[in-house]
Short mmCIF file of C-alpha atoms in Angstrom, two decimals:
data_model
loop_
_atom_site.label_atom_id
_atom_site.label_comp_id
_atom_site.label_asym_id
_atom_site.label_seq_id
_atom_site.Cartn_x
_atom_site.Cartn_y
_atom_site.Cartn_z
CA ALA A 1 106.99 66.15 110.96
CA PHE A 2 104.65 64.08 113.34
CA LEU A 3 101.86 66.93 113.55
CA GLY A 4 102.36 67.08 109.64
CA ARG A 5 101.41 63.30 109.12
CA TRP A 6 98.18 63.62 111.68
CA SER A 7 97.15 66.98 110.03
CA ALA A 8 97.46 65.12 106.33
CA ARG A 9 94.68 62.59 107.56
CA GLN A 10 92.44 65.60 108.18
CA LYS A 11 91.69 66.35 104.49
CA GLY A 12 88.74 68.42 104.20
CA ASN A 13 88.70 69.61 107.63
CA ILE A 14 88.20 73.43 107.09
CA ALA A 15 87.51 73.96 110.61
CA LEU A 16 91.00 72.69 111.86
CA ILE A 17 92.60 74.92 109.33
CA VAL A 18 90.50 77.95 110.78
CA VAL A 19 91.35 77.40 114.42
CA THR A 20 94.99 76.81 113.58
CA GLN A 21 94.87 79.87 111.61
CA LEU A 22 93.62 81.92 114.37
CA ILE A 23 96.16 80.75 116.85
CA ILE A 24 98.86 81.53 114.32
CA ALA A 25 97.39 84.93 114.28
CA ILE A 26 97.78 85.41 118.10
CA LEU A 27 100.99 83.61 118.84
CA PRO A 28 103.68 86.00 117.33
CA ILE A 29 102.55 88.65 119.62
CA VAL A 30 102.63 86.60 122.62
CA THR A 31 105.89 85.04 121.62
CA LEU A 32 107.66 88.47 121.27
CA ALA A 33 105.96 89.90 124.55
CA GLY A 34 107.55 86.70 126.34
CA LEU A 35 111.00 87.19 124.66
CA HIS A 36 111.11 91.00 125.84
CA LEU A 37 109.95 89.88 129.40
CA ALA A 38 112.04 86.77 129.85
CA ALA A 39 115.19 88.64 131.10
CA SER A 40 113.08 90.71 133.74
CA VAL A 41 111.21 87.51 134.67
CA PHE A 42 113.97 85.00 135.06
CA MET A 43 117.08 86.82 135.50
CA LYS A 44 118.04 89.64 137.78
CA THR A 45 118.84 92.97 136.89
CA GLY A 46 122.03 93.26 135.50
CA VAL A 47 122.64 89.77 134.62
CA MET A 48 123.12 88.26 131.22
CA PHE A 49 121.68 85.18 129.75
CA SER A 50 124.23 82.55 128.74
CA PRO A 51 124.61 81.18 125.41
CA GLY A 52 122.90 78.11 126.72
CA GLN A 53 120.06 79.93 128.60
CA SER A 54 119.51 82.12 125.24
CA TRP A 55 119.26 79.15 123.22
CA LEU A 56 116.66 77.32 125.68
CA ILE A 57 114.62 80.12 126.02
CA SER A 58 114.55 80.87 122.12
CA LEU A 59 113.64 77.16 121.36
CA LEU A 60 110.65 77.14 124.13
CA MET A 61 109.22 80.33 122.78
CA LEU A 62 109.34 79.27 119.07
CA ILE A 63 108.13 75.95 119.54
CA PRO A 64 104.48 76.70 119.56
CA PHE A 65 104.35 78.85 116.34
CA CYS A 66 106.83 76.69 114.63
CA LEU A 67 105.11 73.58 115.25
CA LEU A 68 101.72 74.87 114.22
CA SER A 69 103.08 76.86 111.13
CA GLY A 70 104.64 73.56 109.63
CA ALA A 71 101.53 71.35 110.39
CA LEU A 72 99.25 73.98 108.77
CA PHE A 73 101.46 74.09 105.61
CA THR A 74 100.84 70.32 105.19
CA LEU A 75 97.04 70.83 106.11
CA PHE A 76 96.73 73.15 103.40
CA SER A 77 98.59 70.88 100.87
CA SER A 78 96.55 68.02 101.79
CA THR A 79 93.19 70.05 101.99
CA LEU A 80 93.64 71.34 98.57
CA THR A 81 94.74 68.18 96.94
CA HIS A 82 91.49 66.51 98.36
CA MET A 83 89.29 69.57 96.98
CA SER A 84 90.99 69.85 93.63
CA GLY A 85 91.80 66.24 93.12
CA LYS A 86 95.02 67.06 92.09
CA PHE A 87 98.20 66.66 93.82
CA SER A 88 98.83 70.07 94.91
CA ILE A 89 102.03 70.37 97.26
CA GLY A 90 104.07 72.01 94.50
CA ARG A 91 101.59 74.72 94.13
CA VAL A 92 101.25 75.37 97.90
CA TYR A 93 105.06 75.38 98.28
CA GLY A 94 105.27 77.82 95.36
CA ILE A 95 102.53 80.28 96.75
CA GLU A 96 104.21 79.98 100.54
CA SER A 97 107.66 80.79 99.03
CA LEU A 98 106.12 83.92 97.10
CA GLY A 99 104.62 84.68 100.33
CA SER A 100 108.08 84.28 102.40
CA ILE A 101 109.81 86.37 99.85
CA ALA A 102 107.12 89.16 99.82
CA GLY A 103 107.12 89.35 103.69
CA GLY A 104 110.97 89.34 104.08
CA LEU A 105 111.21 92.28 101.57
CA LEU A 106 108.44 94.18 103.34
CA PHE A 107 109.90 93.51 106.74
CA SER A 108 113.44 94.22 105.92
CA LEU A 109 112.82 97.38 103.80
CA VAL A 110 109.95 98.82 105.36
CA LEU A 111 108.59 97.55 108.69
CA VAL A 112 112.08 97.34 110.57
CA ARG A 113 112.83 100.69 109.41
CA PHE A 114 109.62 102.54 110.40
CA MET A 115 107.46 100.72 112.66
CA PRO A 116 107.77 99.35 116.06
CA ALA A 117 107.98 95.30 116.41
CA PHE A 118 104.61 95.01 117.88
CA GLN A 119 102.79 97.46 115.32
CA SER A 120 104.58 95.01 112.76
CA LEU A 121 102.80 91.83 114.41
CA PHE A 122 99.28 93.67 114.66
CA ILE A 123 99.61 94.18 110.87
CA LEU A 124 100.27 90.57 110.51
CA PHE A 125 97.45 89.66 113.18
CA TRP A 126 95.22 91.37 110.97
CA ILE A 127 96.22 89.62 107.65
CA ASN A 128 95.88 86.45 109.24
CA ILE A 129 92.38 87.26 110.77
CA SER A 130 91.26 88.41 107.36
CA ALA A 131 92.45 84.99 106.03
CA VAL A 132 90.18 83.25 108.51
CA ILE A 133 87.23 85.40 107.47
CA PHE A 134 87.78 84.71 103.98
CA ILE A 135 87.95 80.84 104.49
CA SER A 136 84.99 80.91 106.87
CA MET A 137 82.86 82.79 104.57
CA THR A 138 83.76 80.60 101.54
CA SER A 139 82.99 77.48 103.78
CA LYS A 140 79.96 79.13 105.20
CA MET A 141 81.14 78.74 109.14
CA ARG A 142 79.30 81.92 110.41
CA ARG A 143 80.54 81.22 114.01
CA PHE A 144 84.28 81.69 113.01
CA ILE A 145 83.29 84.50 110.98
CA ILE A 146 82.18 86.16 114.15
CA ILE A 147 85.09 85.30 116.54
CA ALA A 148 87.55 86.18 113.89
CA ALA A 149 85.68 89.57 113.46
CA ALA A 150 85.46 89.98 117.31
CA LEU A 151 89.29 89.32 117.73
CA GLY A 152 89.92 92.00 115.07
CA ILE A 153 87.61 94.65 116.66
CA LEU A 154 89.04 94.16 120.07
CA SER A 155 92.47 94.20 119.02
CA LEU A 156 91.84 97.94 117.58
CA PRO A 157 91.93 99.49 121.18
CA ILE A 158 95.03 97.61 122.26
CA PHE A 159 96.86 98.64 119.23
CA THR A 160 95.86 102.28 119.05
CA LEU A 161 95.27 102.89 122.79
CA LEU A 162 97.26 100.83 124.95
CA ASN A 163 100.63 100.92 122.82
CA PRO A 164 101.83 97.42 123.45
CA ASP A 165 105.73 98.46 122.77
CA GLU A 166 105.59 101.35 125.30
CA ALA A 167 103.98 98.92 127.83
CA ILE A 168 106.32 96.21 127.50
CA THR A 169 109.21 98.63 127.41
CA GLU A 170 107.86 100.02 130.82
CA LEU A 171 107.94 96.61 132.24
CA GLN A 172 111.54 96.00 131.29
CA PHE A 173 112.86 99.08 133.06
CA PRO A 174 110.88 99.50 136.40
CA GLY A 175 111.44 102.44 138.39
CA GLN A 176 112.78 104.31 135.24
CA LYS A 177 111.10 107.13 133.15
CA ILE A 178 111.16 106.32 129.43
CA VAL A 179 112.44 109.05 127.48
CA LEU A 180 112.61 107.47 124.09
CA SER A 181 111.85 104.10 122.55
CA LYS A 182 112.97 103.40 118.90
CA GLU A 183 113.48 100.42 116.93
CA THR A 184 116.32 100.27 114.31
CA PRO A 185 117.87 98.10 111.81
CA TYR A 186 120.45 97.43 114.21
CA GLY A 187 118.76 96.91 117.40
CA LYS A 188 116.02 98.82 119.89
CA ILE A 189 117.27 101.77 121.21
CA VAL A 190 115.87 102.90 124.80
CA LEU A 191 116.67 106.11 126.69
CA THR A 192 115.49 106.17 130.62
CA GLN A 193 115.84 108.79 132.95
CA ASP A 194 116.61 107.65 136.47
CA GLY A 195 117.28 110.41 139.34
CA GLY A 196 118.72 112.97 136.65
CA GLN A 197 120.63 110.65 134.95
CA ILE A 198 119.90 109.30 131.44
CA ASN A 199 120.77 105.89 130.63
CA PHE A 200 121.28 104.73 127.11
CA TYR A 201 120.46 100.89 126.15
CA GLU A 202 120.49 99.39 122.83
CA SER A 203 118.86 95.81 122.61
CA GLY A 204 118.36 95.67 126.25
CA LYS A 205 122.16 96.06 127.24
CA LEU A 206 123.26 99.34 128.72
CA CYS A 207 125.51 101.09 126.47
CA PHE A 208 126.65 104.43 128.82
CA SER A 209 125.02 106.79 131.16
CA SER A 210 125.04 110.65 131.00
CA ASP A 211 127.69 112.66 133.02
CA GLN A 212 130.20 109.58 133.58
CA VAL A 213 133.13 112.39 133.59
CA GLN A 214 135.65 109.92 135.18
CA LYS A 215 134.91 107.15 132.65
CA ASN A 216 135.24 109.89 129.56
CA GLU A 217 138.36 111.32 130.90
CA GLU A 218 140.25 107.67 131.20
CA THR A 219 138.82 106.74 127.82
CA VAL A 220 140.23 109.53 126.02
CA HIS A 221 143.23 111.11 128.03
CA PHE A 222 145.04 108.03 128.68
CA ALA A 223 145.14 107.40 124.83
CA MET A 224 145.97 110.77 124.07
CA ALA A 225 148.65 111.33 126.35
CA GLN A 226 150.83 108.74 124.54
CA HIS A 227 151.56 110.85 121.39
CA GLU A 228 153.39 113.95 121.67
CA ASP A 229 151.34 115.93 119.18
CA PRO A 230 148.03 114.24 117.91
CA ASP A 231 146.06 116.23 115.38
CA HIS A 232 143.95 113.64 113.62
CA ILE A 233 141.88 111.45 115.78
CA LEU A 234 139.47 108.46 114.85
CA ILE A 235 136.98 107.48 117.55
CA ILE A 236 135.02 104.53 116.82
CA SER A 237 131.18 104.55 118.79
CA GLY A 238 130.57 105.95 121.95
CA GLY A 239 131.19 109.73 120.67
CA ILE A 240 128.08 110.97 122.30
CA SER A 241 128.70 109.58 125.63
CA GLY A 242 131.01 112.56 126.20
CA THR A 243 134.27 111.42 124.65
CA ILE A 244 134.17 113.70 121.88
CA ALA A 245 133.37 116.59 124.50
CA GLU A 246 136.92 115.65 126.39
CA LEU A 247 138.67 115.72 122.87
CA GLU A 248 137.60 119.13 122.29
CA LYS A 249 139.93 120.15 125.11
CA TYR A 250 142.91 119.65 122.57
CA ASP A 251 143.69 122.52 120.46
CA SER A 252 143.90 122.00 116.61
CA ILE A 253 142.90 118.59 116.32
CA GLN A 254 140.42 116.88 113.74
CA ILE A 255 138.02 114.20 114.70
CA ASP A 256 136.47 111.58 112.73
CA TYR A 257 133.46 109.82 114.31
CA LEU A 258 132.45 106.63 113.14
CA GLU A 259 128.97 105.13 114.19
CA ILE A 260 127.21 102.39 112.41
CA ASN A 261 123.66 103.27 113.34
CA PRO A 262 122.79 107.05 112.35
CA GLU A 263 120.18 106.81 115.06
CA TRP A 264 122.75 107.39 117.58
CA VAL A 265 124.17 110.52 115.93
CA ASN A 266 120.40 111.65 115.69
CA ILE A 267 120.05 111.07 119.52
CA GLY A 268 123.47 112.68 120.38
CA LYS A 269 122.38 115.85 118.58
CA ARG A 270 118.90 115.78 120.37
CA TYR A 271 119.73 114.74 123.88
CA THR A 272 123.40 115.34 124.79
CA GLY A 273 124.91 118.36 122.87
CA THR A 274 128.11 116.56 122.58
CA LEU A 275 128.62 116.66 118.68
CA ASP A 276 128.57 120.48 118.47
CA PHE A 277 132.42 120.71 117.55
CA ASP A 278 133.97 122.78 114.49
CA ASN A 279 136.40 120.30 113.66
CA LEU A 280 134.26 117.05 114.06
CA THR A 281 133.37 114.57 110.88
CA ILE A 282 130.40 112.27 111.61
CA ILE A 283 130.63 109.04 109.34
CA THR A 284 127.48 106.59 109.53
CA MET A 285 129.41 103.40 108.31
CA ASP A 286 130.64 100.15 109.74
CA ALA A 287 134.12 100.51 111.20
CA ARG A 288 135.56 97.71 109.77
CA LYS A 289 134.59 98.54 106.23
CA TYR A 290 135.62 102.02 106.80
CA ILE A 291 139.17 100.86 108.03
CA ARG A 292 139.50 98.74 105.11
CA ASN A 293 138.92 101.33 102.62
CA THR A 294 140.18 104.66 103.86
CA THR A 295 143.46 105.98 102.68
CA LYS A 296 143.55 108.49 105.83
CA GLN A 297 146.28 108.04 108.52
CA TYR A 298 145.50 108.93 112.31
CA GLN A 299 147.88 109.68 115.39
CA VAL A 300 145.30 108.16 117.59
CA ILE A 301 142.34 105.66 117.33
CA ILE A 302 139.79 105.38 120.30
CA VAL A 303 137.60 102.36 120.32
CA ASP A 304 134.69 103.22 122.68
CA ALA A 305 132.47 100.31 121.49
CA PRO A 306 130.07 98.38 123.91
CA ALA A 307 131.19 95.45 125.71
CA PRO A 308 131.38 92.45 123.45
CA THR A 309 128.36 91.00 124.33
CA THR A 310 126.89 90.67 121.03
CA ALA A 311 128.34 89.21 117.77
CA GLN A 312 128.31 92.87 116.16
CA SER A 313 130.23 94.46 119.09
CA ASN A 314 132.52 91.52 119.34
CA ARG A 315 134.07 92.48 116.08
CA TYR A 316 135.84 95.26 117.76
CA TYR A 317 137.71 92.75 120.34
CA THR A 318 139.53 90.86 117.73
CA VAL A 319 143.23 90.53 116.57
CA GLU A 320 142.14 90.83 112.91
CA PHE A 321 140.30 94.28 113.98
CA LEU A 322 143.38 95.50 115.82
CA ARG A 323 145.77 94.62 112.87
CA GLU A 324 143.61 96.46 110.42
CA ALA A 325 143.50 99.59 112.47
CA ARG A 326 147.31 99.38 113.03
CA LYS A 327 147.56 99.69 109.13
CA ILE A 328 145.84 103.30 109.29
CA LEU A 329 147.90 104.34 112.08
CA ASP A 330 150.76 106.78 111.89
CA PRO A 331 154.27 104.88 112.74
CA ASP A 332 154.07 106.39 116.00
CA GLY A 333 150.27 106.24 116.33
#
């Protein structure tokens, strides 16, 4: 708000708008790189941020962009009012709202599904650079045209040759070979190889590793041993870690495998070979929603979800979820 008051006095200062727009173009890329590297820079390997640390780091990372973005909005409003002689904040607000809606739809429906994060931000970077060039041309400020064009040209080899997403991912997992890195609507999935073992990460957190035979045996057989004749099994998440392979040791059983993120199913088929089971039905759907709506009954339900370190995974560690799951169990399930 303070910057907005100050910027409102700079009526007609096109140079200030252009400089701020240039900084706005670069900041999202720098901010995302900082957020990715924060854990490896400030924390020991395997240690998670506390809620307070997460809040503080997010605040510090977002402050520069949010301050400048808010000030630029007021600066655009005051400058347009000065140039047109009419009070134009409503017009600017309307244009900004349309841009927010378009950007939100583009990100949610296209970019987050088909493009890595840094590629999306480079597209935003070039849009901002184009705006700087357009404003500079209309105001006949040749030096800013040259600066913006030079930045746009220099960014091309970074975008096309260096692959920022890959470089940042390698920095996050030192000493490990990156097998796969893929953005999904549910989080970034990374597969790494270390000493012949493949590690499966989602949003920077280790979900499981290959060849964890003892862990898979305990997950499956402790549960299966508590039912005399289990024939219809529901497994929630973690099926590609090897638990389904353990279930294959039982004769005449039907397995329904629930996975909210379809990309995990694709990865399982490509990298693990654990989903080649005749009596397996794969359901890509939110487990909470499925349990509320299904009419099936199961003898055994195995929940192999990641630890409750996020709001998404924590839903499987609540009394409410267990009560809902109990409703689709046989009386002796």
